[in-house]
Tab-separated table of C-alpha atoms and ligand atoms in Angstrom:
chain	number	residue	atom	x	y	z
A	10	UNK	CA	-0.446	27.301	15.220
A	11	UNK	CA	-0.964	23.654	15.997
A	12	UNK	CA	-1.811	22.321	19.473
A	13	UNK	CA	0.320	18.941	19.305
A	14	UNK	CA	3.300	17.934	21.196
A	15	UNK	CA	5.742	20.876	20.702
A	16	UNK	CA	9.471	21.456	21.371
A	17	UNK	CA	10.516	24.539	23.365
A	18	UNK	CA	7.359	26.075	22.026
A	19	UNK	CA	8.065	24.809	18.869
A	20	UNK	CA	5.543	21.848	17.199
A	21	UNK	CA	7.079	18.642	16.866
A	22	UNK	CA	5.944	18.628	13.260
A	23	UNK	CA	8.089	21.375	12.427
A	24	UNK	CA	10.696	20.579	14.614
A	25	UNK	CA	11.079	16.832	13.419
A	26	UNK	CA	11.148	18.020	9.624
A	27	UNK	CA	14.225	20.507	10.511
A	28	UNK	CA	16.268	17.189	12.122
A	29	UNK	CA	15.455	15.234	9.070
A	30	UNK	CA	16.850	18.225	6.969
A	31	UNK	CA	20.355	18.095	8.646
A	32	UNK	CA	20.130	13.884	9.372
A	33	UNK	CA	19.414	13.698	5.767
A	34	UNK	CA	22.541	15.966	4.354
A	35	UNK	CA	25.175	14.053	6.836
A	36	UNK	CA	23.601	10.573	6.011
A	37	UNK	CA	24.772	10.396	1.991
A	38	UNK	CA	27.993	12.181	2.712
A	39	UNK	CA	29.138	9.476	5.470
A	40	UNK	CA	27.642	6.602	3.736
A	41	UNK	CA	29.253	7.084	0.319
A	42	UNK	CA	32.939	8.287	2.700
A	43	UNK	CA	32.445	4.692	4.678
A	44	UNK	CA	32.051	3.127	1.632
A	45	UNK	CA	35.433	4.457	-0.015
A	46	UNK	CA	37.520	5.054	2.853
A	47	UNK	CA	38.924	1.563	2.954
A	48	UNK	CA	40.666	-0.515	0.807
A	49	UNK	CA	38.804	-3.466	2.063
A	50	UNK	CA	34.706	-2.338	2.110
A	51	UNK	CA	32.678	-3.717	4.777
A	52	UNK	CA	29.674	-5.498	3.585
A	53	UNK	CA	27.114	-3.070	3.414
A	54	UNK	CA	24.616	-6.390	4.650
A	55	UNK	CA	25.592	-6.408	7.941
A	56	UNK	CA	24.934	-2.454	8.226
A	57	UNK	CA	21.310	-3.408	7.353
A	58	UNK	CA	20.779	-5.393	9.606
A	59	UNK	CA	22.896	-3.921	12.436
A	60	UNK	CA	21.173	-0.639	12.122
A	61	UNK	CA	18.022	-2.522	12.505
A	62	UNK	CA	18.911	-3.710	15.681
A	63	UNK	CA	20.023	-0.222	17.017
A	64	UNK	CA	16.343	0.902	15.761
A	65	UNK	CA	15.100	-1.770	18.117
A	66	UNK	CA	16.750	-1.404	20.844
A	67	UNK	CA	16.170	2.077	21.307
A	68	UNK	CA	12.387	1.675	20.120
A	69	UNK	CA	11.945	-1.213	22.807
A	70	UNK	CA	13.089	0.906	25.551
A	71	UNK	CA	10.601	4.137	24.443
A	72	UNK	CA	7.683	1.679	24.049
A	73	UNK	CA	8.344	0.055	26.963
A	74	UNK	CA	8.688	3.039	28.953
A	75	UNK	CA	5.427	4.562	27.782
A	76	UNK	CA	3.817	1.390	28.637
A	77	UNK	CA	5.484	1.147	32.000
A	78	UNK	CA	4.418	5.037	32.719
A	79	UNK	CA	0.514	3.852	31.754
A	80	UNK	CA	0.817	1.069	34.285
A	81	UNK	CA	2.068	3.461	36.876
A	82	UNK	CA	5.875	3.382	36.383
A	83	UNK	CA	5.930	-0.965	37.178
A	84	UNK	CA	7.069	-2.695	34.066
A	85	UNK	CA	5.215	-5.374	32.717
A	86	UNK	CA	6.761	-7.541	30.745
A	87	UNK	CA	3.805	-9.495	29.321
A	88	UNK	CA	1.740	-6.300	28.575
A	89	UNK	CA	4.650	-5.095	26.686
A	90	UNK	CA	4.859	-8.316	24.537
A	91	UNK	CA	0.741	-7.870	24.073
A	92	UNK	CA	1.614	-4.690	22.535
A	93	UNK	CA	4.536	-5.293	20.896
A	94	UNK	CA	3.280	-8.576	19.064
A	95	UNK	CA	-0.213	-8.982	19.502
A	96	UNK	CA	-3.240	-7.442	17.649
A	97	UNK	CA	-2.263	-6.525	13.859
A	98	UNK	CA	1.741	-6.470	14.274
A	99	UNK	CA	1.624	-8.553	11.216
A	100	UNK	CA	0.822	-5.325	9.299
A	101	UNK	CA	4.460	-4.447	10.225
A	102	UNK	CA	5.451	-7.486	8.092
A	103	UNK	CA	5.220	-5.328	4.529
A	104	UNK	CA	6.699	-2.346	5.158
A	105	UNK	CA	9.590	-4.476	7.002
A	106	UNK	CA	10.345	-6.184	3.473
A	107	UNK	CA	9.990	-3.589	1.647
A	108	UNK	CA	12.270	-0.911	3.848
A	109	UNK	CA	14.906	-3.945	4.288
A	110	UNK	CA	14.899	-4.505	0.134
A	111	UNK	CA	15.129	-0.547	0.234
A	112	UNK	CA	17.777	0.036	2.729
A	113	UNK	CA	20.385	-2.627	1.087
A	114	UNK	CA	19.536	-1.387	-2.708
A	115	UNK	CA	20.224	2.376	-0.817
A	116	UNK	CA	23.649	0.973	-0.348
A	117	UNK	CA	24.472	-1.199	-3.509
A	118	UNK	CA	23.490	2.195	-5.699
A	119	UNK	CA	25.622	4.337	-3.598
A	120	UNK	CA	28.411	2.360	-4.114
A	121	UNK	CA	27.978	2.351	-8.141
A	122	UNK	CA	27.419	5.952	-8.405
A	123	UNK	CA	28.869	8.861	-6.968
A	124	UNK	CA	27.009	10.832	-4.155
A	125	UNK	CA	25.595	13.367	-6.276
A	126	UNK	CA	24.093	10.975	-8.925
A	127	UNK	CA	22.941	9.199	-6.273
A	128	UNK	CA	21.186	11.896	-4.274
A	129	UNK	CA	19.435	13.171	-7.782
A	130	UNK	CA	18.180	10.289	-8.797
A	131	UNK	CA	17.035	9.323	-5.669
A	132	UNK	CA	15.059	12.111	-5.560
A	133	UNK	CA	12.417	10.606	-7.579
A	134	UNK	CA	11.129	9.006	-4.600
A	135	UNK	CA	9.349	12.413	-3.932
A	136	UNK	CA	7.273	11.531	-6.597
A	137	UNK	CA	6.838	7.870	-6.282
A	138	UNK	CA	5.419	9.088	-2.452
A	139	UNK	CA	2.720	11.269	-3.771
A	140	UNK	CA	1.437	9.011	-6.209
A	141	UNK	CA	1.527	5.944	-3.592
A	142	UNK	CA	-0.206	8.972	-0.806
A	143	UNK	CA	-2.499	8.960	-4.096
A	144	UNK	CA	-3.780	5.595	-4.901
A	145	UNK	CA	-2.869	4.106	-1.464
A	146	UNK	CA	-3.997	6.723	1.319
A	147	UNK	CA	-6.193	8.343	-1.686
A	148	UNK	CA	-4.555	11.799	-0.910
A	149	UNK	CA	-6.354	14.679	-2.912
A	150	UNK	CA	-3.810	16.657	-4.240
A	151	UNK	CA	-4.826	20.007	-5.858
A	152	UNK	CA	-3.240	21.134	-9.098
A	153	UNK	CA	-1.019	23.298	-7.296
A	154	UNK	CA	0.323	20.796	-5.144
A	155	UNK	CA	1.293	18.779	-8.073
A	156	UNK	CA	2.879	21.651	-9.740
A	157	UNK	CA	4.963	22.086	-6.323
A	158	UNK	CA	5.831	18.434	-6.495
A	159	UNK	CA	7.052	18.614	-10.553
A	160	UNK	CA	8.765	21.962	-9.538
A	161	UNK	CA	10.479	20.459	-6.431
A	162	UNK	CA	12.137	17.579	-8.874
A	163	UNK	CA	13.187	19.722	-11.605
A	164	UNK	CA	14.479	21.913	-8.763
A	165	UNK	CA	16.437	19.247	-6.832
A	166	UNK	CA	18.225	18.128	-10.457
A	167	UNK	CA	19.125	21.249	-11.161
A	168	UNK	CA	20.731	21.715	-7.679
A	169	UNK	CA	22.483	18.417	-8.772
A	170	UNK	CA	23.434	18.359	-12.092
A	171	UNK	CA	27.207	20.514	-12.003
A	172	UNK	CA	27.748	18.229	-9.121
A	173	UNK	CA	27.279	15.114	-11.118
A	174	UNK	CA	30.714	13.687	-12.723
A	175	UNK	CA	31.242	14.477	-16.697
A	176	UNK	CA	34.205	12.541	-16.260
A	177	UNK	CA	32.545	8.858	-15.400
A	178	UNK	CA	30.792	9.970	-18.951
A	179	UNK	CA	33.706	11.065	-20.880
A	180	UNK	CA	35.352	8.100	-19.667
A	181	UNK	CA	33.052	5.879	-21.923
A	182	UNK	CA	33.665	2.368	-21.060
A	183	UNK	CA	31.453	-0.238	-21.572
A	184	UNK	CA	32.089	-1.226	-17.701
A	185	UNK	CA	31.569	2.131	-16.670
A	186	UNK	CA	28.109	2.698	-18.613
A	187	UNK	CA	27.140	-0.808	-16.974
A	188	UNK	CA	28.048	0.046	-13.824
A	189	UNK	CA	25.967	3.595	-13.882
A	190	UNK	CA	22.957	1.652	-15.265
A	191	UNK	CA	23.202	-0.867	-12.751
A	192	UNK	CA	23.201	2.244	-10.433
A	193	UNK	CA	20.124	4.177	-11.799
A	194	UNK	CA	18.227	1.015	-11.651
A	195	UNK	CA	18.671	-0.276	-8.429
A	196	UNK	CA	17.930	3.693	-7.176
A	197	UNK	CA	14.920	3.301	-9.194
A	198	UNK	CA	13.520	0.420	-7.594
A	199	UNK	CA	14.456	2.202	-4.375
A	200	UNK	CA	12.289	5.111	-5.092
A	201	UNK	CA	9.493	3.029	-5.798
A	202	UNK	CA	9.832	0.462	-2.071
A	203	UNK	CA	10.708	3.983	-0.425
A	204	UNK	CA	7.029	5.606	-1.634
A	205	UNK	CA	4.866	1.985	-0.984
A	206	UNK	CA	7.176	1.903	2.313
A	207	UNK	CA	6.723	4.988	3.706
A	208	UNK	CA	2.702	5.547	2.937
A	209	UNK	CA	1.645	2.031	4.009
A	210	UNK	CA	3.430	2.839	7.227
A	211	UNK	CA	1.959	6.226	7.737
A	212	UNK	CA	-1.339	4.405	6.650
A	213	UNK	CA	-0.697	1.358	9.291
A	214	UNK	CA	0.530	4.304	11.905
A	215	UNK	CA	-2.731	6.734	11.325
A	216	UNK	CA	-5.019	3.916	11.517
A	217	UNK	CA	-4.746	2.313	14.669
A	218	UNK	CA	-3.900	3.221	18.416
A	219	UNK	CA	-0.429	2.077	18.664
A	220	UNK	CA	2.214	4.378	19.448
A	221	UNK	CA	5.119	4.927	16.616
A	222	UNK	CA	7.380	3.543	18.870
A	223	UNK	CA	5.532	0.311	19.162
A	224	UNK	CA	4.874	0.338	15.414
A	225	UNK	CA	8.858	0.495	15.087
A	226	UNK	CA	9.419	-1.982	17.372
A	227	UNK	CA	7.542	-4.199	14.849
A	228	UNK	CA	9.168	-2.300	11.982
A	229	UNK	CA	12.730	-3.642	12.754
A	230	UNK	CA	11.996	-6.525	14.439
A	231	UNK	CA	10.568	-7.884	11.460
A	232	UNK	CA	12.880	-6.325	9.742
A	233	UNK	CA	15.772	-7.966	11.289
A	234	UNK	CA	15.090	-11.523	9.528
A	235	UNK	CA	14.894	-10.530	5.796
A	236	UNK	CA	18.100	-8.389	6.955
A	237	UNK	CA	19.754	-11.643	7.836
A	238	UNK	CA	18.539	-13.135	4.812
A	239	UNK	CA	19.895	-10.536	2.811
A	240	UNK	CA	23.499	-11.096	4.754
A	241	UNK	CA	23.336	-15.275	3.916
A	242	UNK	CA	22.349	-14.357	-0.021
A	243	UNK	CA	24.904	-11.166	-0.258
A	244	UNK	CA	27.451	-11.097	1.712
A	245	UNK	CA	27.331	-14.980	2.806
A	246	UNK	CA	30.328	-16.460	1.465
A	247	UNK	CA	32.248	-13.503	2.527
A	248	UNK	CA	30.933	-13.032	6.735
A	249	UNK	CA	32.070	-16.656	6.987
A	250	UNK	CA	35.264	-16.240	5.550
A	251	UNK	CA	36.076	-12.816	6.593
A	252	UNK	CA	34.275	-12.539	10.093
A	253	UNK	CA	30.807	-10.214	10.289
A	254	UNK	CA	32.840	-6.726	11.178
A	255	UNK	CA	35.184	-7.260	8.104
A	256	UNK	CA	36.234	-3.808	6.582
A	257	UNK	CA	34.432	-2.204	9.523
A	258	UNK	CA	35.930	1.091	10.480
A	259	UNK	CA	34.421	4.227	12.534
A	260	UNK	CA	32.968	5.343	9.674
A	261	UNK	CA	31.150	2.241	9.088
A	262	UNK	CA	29.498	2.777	12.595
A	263	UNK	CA	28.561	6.551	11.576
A	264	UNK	CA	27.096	5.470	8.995
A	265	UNK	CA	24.851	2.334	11.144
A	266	UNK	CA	24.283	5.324	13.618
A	267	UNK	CA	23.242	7.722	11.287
A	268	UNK	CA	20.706	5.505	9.078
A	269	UNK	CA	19.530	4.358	12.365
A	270	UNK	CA	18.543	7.694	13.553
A	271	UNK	CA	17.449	8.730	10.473
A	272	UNK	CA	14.855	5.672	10.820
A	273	UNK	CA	14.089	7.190	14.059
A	274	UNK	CA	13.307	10.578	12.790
A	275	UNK	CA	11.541	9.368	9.902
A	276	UNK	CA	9.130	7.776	12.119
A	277	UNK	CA	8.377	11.055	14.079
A	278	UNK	CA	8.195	12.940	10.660
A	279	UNK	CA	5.630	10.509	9.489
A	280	UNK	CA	3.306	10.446	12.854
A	281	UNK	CA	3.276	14.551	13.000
A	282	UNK	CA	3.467	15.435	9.366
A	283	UNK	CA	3.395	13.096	6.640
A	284	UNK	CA	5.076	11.562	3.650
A	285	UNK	CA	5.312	14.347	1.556
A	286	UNK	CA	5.994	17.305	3.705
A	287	UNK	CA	9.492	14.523	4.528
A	288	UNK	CA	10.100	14.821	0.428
A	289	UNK	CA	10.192	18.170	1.205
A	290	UNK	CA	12.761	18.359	3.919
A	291	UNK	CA	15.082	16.142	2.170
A	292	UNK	CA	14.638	18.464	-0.934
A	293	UNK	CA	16.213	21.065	1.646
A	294	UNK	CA	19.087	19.167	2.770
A	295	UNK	CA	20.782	18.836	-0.112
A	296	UNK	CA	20.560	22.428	-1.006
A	297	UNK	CA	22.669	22.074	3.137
A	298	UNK	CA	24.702	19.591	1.759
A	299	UNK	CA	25.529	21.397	-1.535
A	300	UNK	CA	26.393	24.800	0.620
A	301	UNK	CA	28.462	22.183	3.421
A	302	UNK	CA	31.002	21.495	0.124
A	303	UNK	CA	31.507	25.016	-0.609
A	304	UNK	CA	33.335	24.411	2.128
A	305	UNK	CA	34.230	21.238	2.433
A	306	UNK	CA	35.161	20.126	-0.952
A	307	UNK	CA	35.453	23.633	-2.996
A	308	UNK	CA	32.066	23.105	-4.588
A	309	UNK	CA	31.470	26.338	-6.834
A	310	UNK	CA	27.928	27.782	-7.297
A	311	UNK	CA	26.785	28.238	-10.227
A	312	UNK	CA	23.298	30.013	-11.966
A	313	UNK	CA	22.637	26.675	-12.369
A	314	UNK	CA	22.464	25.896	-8.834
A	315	UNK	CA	20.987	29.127	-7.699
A	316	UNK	CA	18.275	28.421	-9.949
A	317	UNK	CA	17.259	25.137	-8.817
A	318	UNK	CA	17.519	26.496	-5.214
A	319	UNK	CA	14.654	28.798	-6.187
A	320	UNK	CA	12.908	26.534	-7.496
A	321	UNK	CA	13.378	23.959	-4.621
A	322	UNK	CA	12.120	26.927	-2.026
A	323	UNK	CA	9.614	28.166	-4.403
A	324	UNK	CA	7.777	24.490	-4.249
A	325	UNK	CA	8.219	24.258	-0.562
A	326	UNK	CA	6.919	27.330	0.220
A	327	UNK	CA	4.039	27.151	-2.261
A	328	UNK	CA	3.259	23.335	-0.822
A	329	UNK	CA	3.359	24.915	2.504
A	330	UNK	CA	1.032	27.593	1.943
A	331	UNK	CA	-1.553	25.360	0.168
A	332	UNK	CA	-1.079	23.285	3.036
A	333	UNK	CA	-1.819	25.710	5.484
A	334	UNK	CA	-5.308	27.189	3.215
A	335	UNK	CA	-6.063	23.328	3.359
A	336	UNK	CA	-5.948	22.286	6.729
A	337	UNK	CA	-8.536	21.486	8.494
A	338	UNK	CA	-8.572	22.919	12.737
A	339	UNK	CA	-6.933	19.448	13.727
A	340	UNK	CA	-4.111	19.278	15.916
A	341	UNK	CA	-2.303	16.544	13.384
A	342	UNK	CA	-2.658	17.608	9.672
A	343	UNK	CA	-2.288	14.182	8.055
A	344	UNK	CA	-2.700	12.346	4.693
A	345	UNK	CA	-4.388	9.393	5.939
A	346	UNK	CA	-7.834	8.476	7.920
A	347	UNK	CA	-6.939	9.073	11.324
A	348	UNK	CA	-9.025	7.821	14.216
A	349	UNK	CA	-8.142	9.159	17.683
A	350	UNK	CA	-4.408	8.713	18.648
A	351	UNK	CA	-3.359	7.660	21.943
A	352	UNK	CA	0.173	9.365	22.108
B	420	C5P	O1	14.689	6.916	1.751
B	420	C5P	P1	13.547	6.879	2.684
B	420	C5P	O2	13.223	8.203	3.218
B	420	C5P	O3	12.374	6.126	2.193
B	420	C5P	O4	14.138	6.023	3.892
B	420	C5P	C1	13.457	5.873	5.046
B	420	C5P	C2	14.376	5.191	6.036
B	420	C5P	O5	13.793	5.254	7.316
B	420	C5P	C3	14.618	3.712	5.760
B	420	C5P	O6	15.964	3.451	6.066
B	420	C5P	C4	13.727	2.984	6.740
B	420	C5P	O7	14.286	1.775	7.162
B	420	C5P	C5	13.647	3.977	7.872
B	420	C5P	N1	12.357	3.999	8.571
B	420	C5P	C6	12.308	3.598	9.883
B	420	C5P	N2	11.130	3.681	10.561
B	420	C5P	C7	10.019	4.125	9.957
B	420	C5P	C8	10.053	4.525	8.619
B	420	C5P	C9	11.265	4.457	7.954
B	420	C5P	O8	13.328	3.182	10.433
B	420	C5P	N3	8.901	4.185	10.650
């Protein structure tokens, strides 16, 4: 078993993969309910950005503690600025564009297509990962793993596909075709920002001494501008005529909250385990989230659905277990070079 930071006996690795599972199966749900719940919709802009500065906040205060606990419990401002903005924080600069780009497209596509198309499709990202973990991090992955990876997508469409609406089909309209195109291709580019995101981070993270929380202070503070950039060019005309909390309703806040913890947890994922192990977690959620509208919404299971759950747990375990034959006796399995950490 490993020998890093563990949870009630449990290591963090495993621990921060389960959150992710059930962060990941609430996060669609209230995103796509915030999004229809009112007549007048919020502008998804100002979520960016405001879940960027939740991200901060909270990231500030667990940098800044760890700092202050280094320097014997005094805080020091200045020390925490040297580590917050000096040295290579421009690194942060990339991934901060790219998650930004990523996080509004997240919400433009969810708001063409329904949830399950949505969650499908953006599946693909699993693969998109492992091939940027491939050229970027140059990740080795065995045939096996690859096999696990192909399995794991057809898996996760199967799981998907009596979810997804016949009826937006059947419907036929030019508008409505445009509209689900639209969709698919703004999830598309998604998948693609999410996979360069997410391994240049873990790549940025691995290689250097900074804590993750300091790296996600840099994360959303840089993110912050092209998030107000992206409220000016979207949502501009609108915030100044409307006011910035337009549409807003407790929903809209779940939703900020829950992407903003979801960053959080991502971030833990990334430092213990890695980019692709987190493709697999989110595989499992929305098996959760499938099972959550048996209940929920009367969603009926079919052979379909059972089939692709096998096939979804199949891959996971058979990713795991190469995994585990693979590892090497270090206390954080990882994808990327990974010089001596200092949290
Ligand atoms: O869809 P995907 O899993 O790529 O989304 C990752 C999410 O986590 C994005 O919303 C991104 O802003 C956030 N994130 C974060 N901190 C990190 C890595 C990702 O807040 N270190």
């Amino acid at each position: 078993m490993s020998s890093g930071p563990q949870v009630l006996g449990v290591p963090l690795k495993y621990v921060s993969l389960v959150v992710l599972t059930v962060q990941n199966s609430l996060l669609v749900l209230i995103m796509r309910y915030s999004r229809i719940v009112n007549d007048t919709p919020y502008f998804t802009s100002t979520a960016v950005l405001l879940s960027e500065l939740v991200k901060f906040v909270v990231c500030l205060y667990l940098s800044a503690s760890a700092t202050a606990a280094e320097g014997g419990g005094r805080l020091d401002v200045a020390r925490v600025r040297e580590e917050v903005l000096g040295g290579d924080s421009w690194k942060m600069l990339i991934p901060a564009a790219l998650y930004t780009v990523q996080n509004n497209l997240q919400y433009v596509s969810v708001s063409l297509l329904d949830a399950a198309t949505f969650q499908v499709t953006y599946q693909l990202k699993i693969l998109t990962t492992a091939l940027c973990a491939v050229v970027l991090l140059g990740t080795r992955l065995n045939r096996m793993r690859w096999i696990s990876l192909v399995a794991l997508t057809v898996g996760v469409i199967l799981v998907q596909k009596p979810a997804s609406s016949p009826a937006a089909a059947a419907d036929g309209a030019q508008a409505a075709r445009s509209t689900q195109l639209l969709g698919l291709l703004t999830v598309f580019v998604a998948c693609v920002l999410s996979g360069l995101a997410g391994v240049y981070f873990e790549k940025v993270l691995k290689g250097s001494r900074k804590s993750v929380w300091t790296r996600n202070v840099q994360l959303s503070l840089f993110s912050m501008g092209p998030a107000l950039f992206g409220v000016f060019v979207m949502d501009g005309s609108g915030v100044r005529a409307n006011g910035f909390f337009y549409g807003y309703t407790v929903w809209t806040a779940a939703a900020i909250a829950c992407q903003a913890g979801g960053g959080l947890i991502v971030a833990v994922v990334v430092k213990y385990a890695d980019n692709i192990l987190k493709g697999f977690a989110t595989s499992i959620s929305i098996i959760l989230s499938c099972l959550a509208s048996v209940w929920l919404f009367d969603f009926h299971i079919t052979p379909i659905f059972l089939a692709g759950t096998a096939l979804v747990l199949y891959a996971t375990y058979t990713y795991g277990k190469e995994e585990t034959a693979q590892k090497a006796p270090s206390p954080l399995p990882t994808t990327a070079a990974r010089p001596e950490d200092s949290d």
